[in-house]
Amino acid sequence: MAEKKSLNLLDATLIVSGSMIGSGIFIVSADISRQTGGAGWLLLSWILSGVITLFAALSYGELAGMFPHAGGQYVYLKNAYNPLVGFLYGWTIFLVVQCGTIAAVAVAFAKYTGLLIPAFSENNILLELGSYKISAAQLLGIFSIFILTLINSRGINYGKIVVRIFTSAKLVALFGIIVLGLFVFGSADVFSANWSTAFSLTHWDKAGDGWVQSNLSTIALLSAIGVGMVGSLFSSDAWNNVTFISGDIENPKRNIPLSLAIGTFIVVSLYLLANIAYLFLLPLAGDPNGTDTLSRGIQFAQNERVATAATEMMFGSKAVFIMAILIMVSTFGCNNGIILSSVRVYQAMANDGLFFEKMKHNNSNGVPGFALWVQFIWASLLCLSGKYGDLLDYVMFSVMLFYILTIAGIFILRKKMPDEDRPYKAFGYPVVPALYLVLATAFCINLLIVKFSACWPGLLIVGIGVPVYFYWKGQNAIANH
C-alpha cells in the first residue's frame, strides 16, 4: 500500500531549506565580488536574491493552498494557463532545471570528496577521447545520485531520514561558521577596511589566462549585479521542491505555505550572515596572482572556495578538510531533497498522459520508482557532459522564466477562479507579487543581453517541448480511443 502523509511541518521545512543549501553559498561570492567590486555590492546582491526568493515563496503559498496536489508548479501552471504551458514547465525541469541541478550538485560533491581522497579528484582522468574526458569525480558524482535514488526508491520514510540527518547537520554547521566568524575569529579591522571601499566601482574580467580590472559605469554596475546574482539566485533555488510532494505532507494547505515561508527565511538569513562573516575574516579585494589566502582575498579565493579561505583564517591548514566534509554533507543532503521531490512532477505529467506511462505508477514502496530511475539516467548523462558553471547559468534562466509565469498565474487565477478556496492568500498581494515580477523580469532581460549564449539553449529546449507536447497528446488520444 502506498505510504500517505508521511511528512510533517518540520520535514517540509527541512526539505525547503535542505534543497536550497548545496555548494553555492561556499563558492559563488568570489564571482559576485569580481563582478561588482565592493563589499556593499556583494551584500546587496545577496539581499536582492533573498528578497526575490522570499517574495516568490510568500506568493507561492496561495497556489500551494489552492492546489494541494502532487506536482506543484506543473499543476499551478496548467490551471492558470493551459496544459501546454504546464507541460513545457515539466519538460524543461526534467531536461534542464532539476536534472541539471542534480548533476551540478553531484559534481560539486565529488570535487570536494576529491580533496579528502585524491583518487576521486577531477584531475584523475579515467578515459580520454580527444578533447572529451571522463574523470573519477564525474563517476563519483553519478554514484552519489545512484545511492540517493536507491534510498528514495525504498520509500518516502527512507528519504525523510536522510533529509532530517543531513539538513540538520548542515544548518548547524553553517550557523557555527557564522558565529565563529562574527564573534570569535573575525576582525573588526578587516571588516572596516572592506567597508571603506564598500561601493567601489571596479570590475574584473577574464582575459585569456589572466584578469583585467576596469571601472564600472552606473548602467554597467546594474548589469554586473544582475550577472553576479546568477550565483546567489542559484544558491537560493529549489525552495519550491516541497510543493512537488504535496500528496505526502500532512495538512498541506497549512503546512506547505508555512514551510515555504519559514524555510526560505532561515536560508536567506544564513546566506547574508555567512557573507558578513566572510567580510570579517577576509579582505574582499584580491590579487589574481596572490600567493596566499589573504592576498587572494574573496575575489580570487583559490578555486573559488571562499568558505574554505574564511575557515582557514579560523583553523589554519585543517580548513580544507573541515570545509570539504561540510560541503559533502551539504551537497549530498541537497540532492536528496531534489531527487525525492522532483519525480512527483513527472508522475503528475504521466497521469495526464503527457509522459511515459510507467512514470505514473508507484512501486511496492509507494513511490514512483520508474520515474526515479529515468531521472537518474538523465542526470548522470548531464554529469558526463557539462561544467558546473555552464549548468548554473543554463539552469537559472529557465528557472526564473517559469517562476515569472507562475507568480503571474496568481493574478490570472484570482480572475479565473474567484470562488476557489484560498486558505492562504499571497502575502502583500498585489504589491509583493508585482514587485517580484518586476525584479525577476529585469534579471532575465539582463541575462539575455549579457549572457545570451548561456540562455538560448534553455529557450530552445522550451521551444522543442511544443511538438513533443502534441506528440504525447496524440499518443494519449490513440491509447484512449
XYZ file of C-alpha atoms in Angstrom:
481
model
C 0.000 0.000 0.000
C 1.244 3.485 -0.818
C 2.586 5.497 2.093
C 0.442 8.576 2.755
C 1.001 11.829 4.608
C 4.417 10.776 5.874
C 5.882 14.290 6.172
C 5.039 16.847 8.883
C 5.746 20.596 9.044
C 9.311 20.022 10.284
C 10.038 17.632 7.411
C 8.561 20.049 4.877
C 10.629 22.944 6.275
C 13.791 20.819 6.196
C 13.067 19.875 2.569
C 12.756 23.577 1.688
C 15.975 24.599 3.445
C 17.865 21.379 2.654
C 17.120 21.625 -1.076
C 18.281 25.257 -1.108
C 21.633 24.800 0.631
C 24.030 22.993 -1.672
C 27.512 24.227 -2.556
C 26.678 27.708 -3.850
C 26.965 29.657 -0.593
C 30.504 28.326 -0.171
C 31.837 29.404 -3.578
C 29.773 31.899 -5.615
C 30.675 35.007 -3.583
C 34.060 35.038 -5.362
C 32.437 35.611 -8.751
C 29.905 38.119 -7.371
C 32.699 40.172 -5.776
C 34.703 40.174 -9.023
C 31.640 41.300 -10.969
C 30.694 44.144 -8.618
C 33.939 45.145 -6.888
C 32.797 46.205 -3.408
C 31.579 44.635 -0.159
C 28.409 46.731 -0.272
C 27.541 45.472 -3.738
C 28.302 41.887 -2.656
C 25.874 42.122 0.250
C 23.311 43.947 -1.909
C 23.439 41.082 -4.438
C 22.662 38.573 -1.678
C 19.951 40.828 -0.197
C 18.259 41.232 -3.593
C 18.422 37.481 -4.211
C 16.964 36.870 -0.749
C 14.159 39.376 -1.311
C 13.305 37.892 -4.713
C 13.288 34.378 -3.237
C 11.184 35.381 -0.224
C 8.700 37.291 -2.388
C 8.297 34.230 -4.598
C 7.934 31.814 -1.670
C 5.376 34.017 0.116
C 3.389 34.309 -3.115
C 3.552 30.558 -3.797
C 1.716 29.865 -0.571
C -1.577 30.871 -2.185
C -1.096 28.424 -5.050
C 0.006 25.647 -2.699
C -3.145 26.143 -0.624
C -5.388 26.153 -3.709
C -3.863 23.042 -5.276
C -2.508 20.775 -2.507
C -1.730 18.008 -5.002
C 1.458 16.281 -6.058
C 3.109 18.094 -8.955
C 3.341 21.611 -7.532
C 4.323 24.178 -10.126
C 3.250 21.927 -13.012
C -0.279 21.867 -11.575
C -0.288 25.644 -10.935
C 0.735 26.474 -14.496
C -1.689 24.001 -16.007
C -4.590 25.577 -14.117
C -3.518 29.202 -14.598
C -2.826 28.862 -18.324
C -3.383 25.558 -20.111
C -1.938 22.021 -20.241
C 0.685 23.084 -22.842
C 2.296 25.628 -20.504
C 2.253 23.091 -17.668
C 3.906 20.516 -19.909
C 6.597 22.944 -21.092
C 7.489 23.527 -17.437
C 7.648 19.799 -16.662
C 9.602 19.122 -19.836
C 12.091 21.901 -19.049
C 12.673 20.955 -15.432
C 13.287 17.353 -16.448
C 15.763 18.179 -19.215
C 17.441 21.216 -17.636
C 16.294 22.512 -14.269
C 16.008 19.617 -11.818
C 18.272 17.095 -13.537
C 20.779 19.857 -14.337
C 20.813 20.929 -10.694
C 21.203 17.327 -9.544
C 24.170 16.941 -11.893
C 25.806 20.226 -10.838
C 25.409 19.474 -7.136
C 26.663 15.892 -7.589
C 29.777 17.119 -9.403
C 30.385 19.627 -6.577
C 30.035 16.784 -4.044
C 32.592 14.755 -5.972
C 35.078 17.636 -6.316
C 35.169 18.153 -2.557
C 35.429 14.429 -1.906
C 38.487 14.555 -4.136
C 40.157 16.909 -1.645
C 39.933 14.193 1.021
C 40.531 11.224 -1.255
C 42.771 12.234 -4.202
C 41.753 9.143 -6.176
C 38.356 10.837 -6.698
C 39.891 14.119 -7.885
C 38.619 15.766 -11.050
C 42.267 15.660 -12.190
C 42.214 11.866 -12.135
C 41.232 11.284 -15.771
C 39.993 7.734 -16.362
C 39.051 7.987 -20.043
C 40.200 10.404 -22.731
C 38.775 10.520 -26.245
C 40.208 13.557 -27.994
C 39.020 16.611 -26.085
C 36.388 14.598 -24.217
C 37.438 13.352 -20.791
C 35.794 11.383 -18.007
C 37.220 11.938 -14.545
C 36.891 9.994 -11.311
C 34.946 12.973 -9.903
C 32.277 12.631 -12.598
C 31.846 8.933 -11.872
C 31.659 9.572 -8.130
C 29.004 12.237 -8.768
C 26.972 9.676 -10.714
C 27.450 7.109 -7.941
C 26.143 9.587 -5.339
C 22.996 10.116 -7.456
C 22.623 6.335 -7.717
C 22.804 5.870 -3.937
C 20.225 8.599 -3.287
C 17.928 7.237 -5.987
C 18.191 3.773 -4.454
C 17.401 5.109 -0.966
C 14.375 7.050 -2.194
C 13.106 4.110 -4.227
C 12.747 2.257 -0.906
C 10.002 4.633 0.243
C 9.362 8.191 1.422
C 10.336 7.368 5.012
C 13.883 6.477 3.930
C 14.251 9.754 2.081
C 12.832 11.552 5.123
C 15.563 10.122 7.361
C 18.261 11.452 5.020
C 16.537 14.864 4.949
C 16.416 15.095 8.749
C 20.016 13.988 9.339
C 21.812 15.864 6.573
C 19.791 19.091 6.605
C 20.043 19.415 10.398
C 23.803 18.798 10.212
C 24.475 21.418 7.567
C 22.226 24.048 9.181
C 24.088 23.633 12.471
C 27.492 23.673 10.731
C 26.708 26.787 8.677
C 25.380 28.540 11.773
C 28.575 27.544 13.610
C 30.802 29.064 10.922
C 28.781 32.292 11.086
C 29.012 32.560 14.882
C 32.755 31.789 14.930
C 33.442 34.144 12.044
C 31.492 37.046 13.526
C 32.215 36.736 17.237
C 35.357 34.645 17.794
C 37.833 34.793 14.910
C 36.548 37.748 12.889
C 38.339 41.095 12.870
C 36.562 44.446 13.064
C 39.590 45.972 11.339
C 39.228 43.637 8.358
C 35.519 44.446 8.085
C 36.179 48.204 8.376
C 38.787 48.001 5.615
C 36.317 46.147 3.415
C 33.593 48.670 4.172
C 35.831 51.652 3.396
C 35.592 50.624 -0.283
C 32.141 49.025 0.033
C 30.764 50.742 -3.054
C 33.813 50.653 -5.261
C 33.010 50.562 -8.984
C 35.817 48.224 -10.039
C 35.252 45.062 -12.009
C 37.371 42.084 -13.077
C 37.098 40.421 -16.497
C 38.747 37.235 -17.630
C 41.243 37.937 -20.413
C 42.951 34.861 -21.815
C 44.890 33.267 -18.981
C 44.778 36.409 -16.875
C 42.464 39.090 -15.488
C 41.853 42.729 -16.401
C 40.420 45.295 -13.979
C 38.176 48.129 -15.162
C 35.798 50.737 -13.755
C 32.032 50.370 -13.995
C 29.548 53.000 -15.106
C 26.213 53.139 -13.289
C 24.462 51.134 -16.019
C 27.316 48.635 -16.178
C 27.140 48.258 -12.375
C 23.452 47.319 -12.517
C 24.240 44.788 -15.245
C 27.190 43.403 -13.231
C 24.976 42.964 -10.165
C 22.465 41.106 -12.352
C 25.130 38.774 -13.722
C 26.579 38.218 -10.250
C 23.124 37.332 -8.943
C 23.072 34.242 -11.150
C 25.199 32.612 -8.464
C 23.250 33.886 -5.455
C 19.875 33.024 -7.027
C 21.124 29.560 -7.963
C 22.250 29.118 -4.351
C 18.768 30.149 -3.189
C 16.839 27.972 -5.630
C 14.954 24.685 -5.167
C 12.837 26.136 -2.320
C 9.694 25.185 -4.274
C 10.554 21.463 -4.348
C 8.335 20.880 -1.341
C 5.265 21.763 -3.447
C 6.007 18.803 -5.732
C 5.294 16.310 -2.938
C 2.128 17.872 -1.510
C 0.428 14.479 -1.531
C 2.878 13.187 1.095
C 2.566 16.134 3.506
C 0.198 16.318 6.455
C -2.354 19.141 6.185
C -0.733 20.520 3.002
C -2.995 23.582 2.801
C -1.410 24.806 6.052
C 1.992 23.176 6.179
C 3.247 23.915 2.661
C 2.766 27.715 2.826
C 4.269 27.724 6.334
C 7.258 25.598 5.340
C 7.912 27.828 2.311
C 7.936 30.961 4.475
C 9.970 29.502 7.358
C 12.455 27.532 5.245
C 13.293 30.333 2.815
C 13.581 32.918 5.603
C 16.038 30.711 7.514
C 18.222 30.114 4.462
C 18.336 33.661 3.051
C 19.174 34.938 6.558
C 22.003 32.409 6.944
C 23.337 33.293 3.483
C 23.519 37.006 4.282
C 25.131 36.362 7.666
C 27.649 33.968 6.086
C 28.768 36.672 3.675
C 29.100 39.188 6.506
C 31.248 36.603 8.315
C 33.422 36.258 5.186
C 33.952 40.045 5.252
C 35.085 39.870 8.887
C 37.642 37.185 8.044
C 38.980 38.077 4.580
C 39.710 41.180 2.513
C 37.269 41.391 -0.380
C 39.753 42.845 -2.879
C 42.324 40.349 -4.071
C 45.254 39.868 -6.385
C 44.739 37.217 -9.080
C 48.459 36.412 -8.741
C 48.323 36.268 -4.939
C 50.320 33.521 -3.290
C 48.414 33.200 -0.018
C 44.862 33.352 1.283
C 44.963 36.994 2.391
C 46.477 38.316 -0.835
C 43.933 36.438 -2.967
C 41.057 37.769 -0.860
C 37.440 36.846 -1.535
C 37.683 37.811 -5.215
C 40.388 35.309 -6.055
C 39.951 32.661 -3.382
C 41.691 29.505 -4.541
C 39.355 27.513 -6.809
C 36.537 29.959 -5.841
C 36.384 28.334 -2.389
C 35.566 31.417 -0.317
C 34.246 29.470 2.668
C 37.407 27.357 2.754
C 39.561 30.503 2.706
C 37.452 32.010 5.522
C 37.691 28.821 7.551
C 41.459 28.770 7.001
C 41.626 32.108 8.823
C 39.986 30.346 11.777
C 41.503 26.865 11.792
C 44.600 27.067 9.604
C 45.521 24.184 7.310
C 42.731 21.982 8.690
C 40.195 24.250 6.955
C 40.393 22.389 3.644
C 39.288 19.156 5.258
C 36.654 20.773 7.514
C 35.005 22.531 4.574
C 35.305 19.506 2.302
C 33.337 17.426 4.818
C 30.760 20.196 5.324
C 30.200 20.656 1.605
C 29.989 16.911 1.058
C 27.245 16.750 3.716
C 25.560 19.828 2.277
C 25.510 18.724 -1.349
C 24.506 15.138 -0.528
C 21.566 16.385 1.538
C 20.627 18.955 -1.093
C 20.445 16.358 -3.844
C 18.375 14.055 -1.672
C 15.651 16.694 -1.370
C 15.643 17.348 -5.105
C 15.644 13.662 -6.077
C 12.904 12.848 -3.557
C 10.535 15.572 -4.767
C 11.159 16.084 -8.498
C 9.759 12.765 -9.655
C 6.276 13.752 -8.430
C 6.153 16.304 -11.254
C 6.939 13.655 -13.853
C 4.339 11.406 -12.246
C 1.697 14.166 -12.454
C 2.541 14.654 -16.149
C 2.272 10.922 -16.784
C -1.130 10.891 -15.054
C -2.230 13.480 -17.628
C -0.933 11.300 -20.454
C 1.970 13.648 -21.186
C 4.953 11.479 -20.226
C 5.962 7.823 -20.170
C 3.001 5.826 -18.868
C 5.185 3.815 -16.469
C 6.063 7.036 -14.661
C 2.565 7.359 -13.219
C 2.786 4.133 -11.245
C 4.162 3.815 -7.716
C 6.326 0.835 -6.888
C 5.626 -1.532 -3.993
C 7.161 1.033 -1.623
C 4.640 3.711 -2.562
C 6.965 5.919 -4.614
C 7.307 6.448 -8.416
C 10.237 4.064 -8.847
C 10.361 4.072 -12.653
C 10.412 7.891 -12.700
C 13.243 7.898 -10.155
C 15.442 5.706 -12.336
C 14.689 7.651 -15.537
C 15.692 10.814 -13.656
C 18.893 9.083 -12.515
C 19.861 8.152 -16.084
C 19.386 11.665 -17.476
C 21.096 13.417 -14.547
C 24.027 11.016 -14.947
C 24.392 11.892 -18.621
C 24.444 15.583 -17.671
C 27.200 14.814 -15.141
C 29.289 13.480 -18.001
C 28.555 16.348 -20.377
C 28.579 19.704 -18.610
C 30.680 22.029 -16.482
C 29.326 23.313 -13.190
C 29.343 26.986 -14.258
C 27.638 26.285 -17.584
C 24.897 24.288 -15.879
C 24.423 27.063 -13.327
C 23.732 29.710 -15.997
C 21.695 27.269 -18.044
C 19.505 26.268 -15.110
C 18.984 29.744 -13.688
C 17.442 31.375 -16.764
C 14.951 28.541 -17.253
C 14.057 28.586 -13.559
C 13.349 32.308 -13.492
C 11.306 32.191 -16.685
C 8.824 29.742 -15.185
C 8.800 31.439 -11.786
C 7.665 34.613 -13.551
C 4.862 32.749 -15.313
C 3.815 31.061 -12.075
C 3.665 34.245 -9.996
C 1.771 35.960 -12.831
C -0.600 32.989 -12.585
C -1.731 34.244 -9.156
C -3.275 37.314 -10.819
C -4.812 35.167 -13.570
C -6.344 32.665 -11.127
C -7.829 35.465 -8.978
C -9.960 36.313 -12.046
C -10.296 32.814 -13.481
C -11.243 31.073 -10.204
C -12.507 33.849 -7.888
C -14.542 31.467 -5.715
C -11.851 28.801 -5.274
C -10.913 28.133 -1.650
C -7.749 30.054 -0.716
C -6.756 29.001 2.820
C -3.669 31.200 2.469
C -3.533 34.354 0.374
C -0.355 35.727 -1.192
C 1.436 37.985 1.284
C 1.158 41.668 0.338
C -0.999 40.996 -2.731
C -0.899 42.620 -5.247
C 2.248 44.634 -4.356
C 4.635 41.822 -3.336
C 3.868 39.508 -6.294
C 4.062 42.502 -8.664
C 7.435 43.559 -7.231
C 8.682 40.014 -7.730
C 7.602 40.097 -11.373
C 9.433 43.401 -11.957
C 12.679 42.237 -10.301
C 12.678 38.778 -11.878
C 11.874 40.130 -15.349
C 14.692 42.705 -15.087
C 17.081 39.897 -14.081
C 16.078 37.751 -17.087
C 16.324 40.626 -19.578
C 19.794 41.496 -18.284
C 20.896 37.868 -18.532
C 19.588 37.637 -22.095
C 21.574 40.730 -23.071
C 24.810 39.945 -21.232
C 24.907 36.136 -21.359
C 22.696 35.198 -24.290
C 24.972 32.274 -25.136
C 24.058 30.722 -21.792
C 20.322 31.424 -22.211
C 19.416 30.402 -25.735
C 19.841 26.641 -25.168
C 17.191 26.859 -22.431
C 14.848 28.769 -24.729
C 15.474 26.189 -27.457
C 14.548 23.353 -25.096
C 11.299 25.103 -24.160
C 10.522 25.530 -27.876
C 11.281 21.889 -28.683
C 8.794 20.967 -25.976
C 5.889 22.259 -28.114
C 5.954 19.473 -30.760
C 6.779 16.955 -28.013
C 3.605 18.020 -26.176
C 1.469 17.413 -29.252
C 3.182 14.042 -29.761
C 2.296 12.905 -26.229
C -1.209 14.340 -26.563
C -1.685 12.386 -29.800
C -0.346 9.189 -28.243
C -2.709 9.630 -25.317
C -5.674 10.149 -27.665
C -4.798 6.957 -29.560
C -4.458 4.985 -26.313
C -7.856 6.199 -25.084
C -9.656 5.779 -28.403
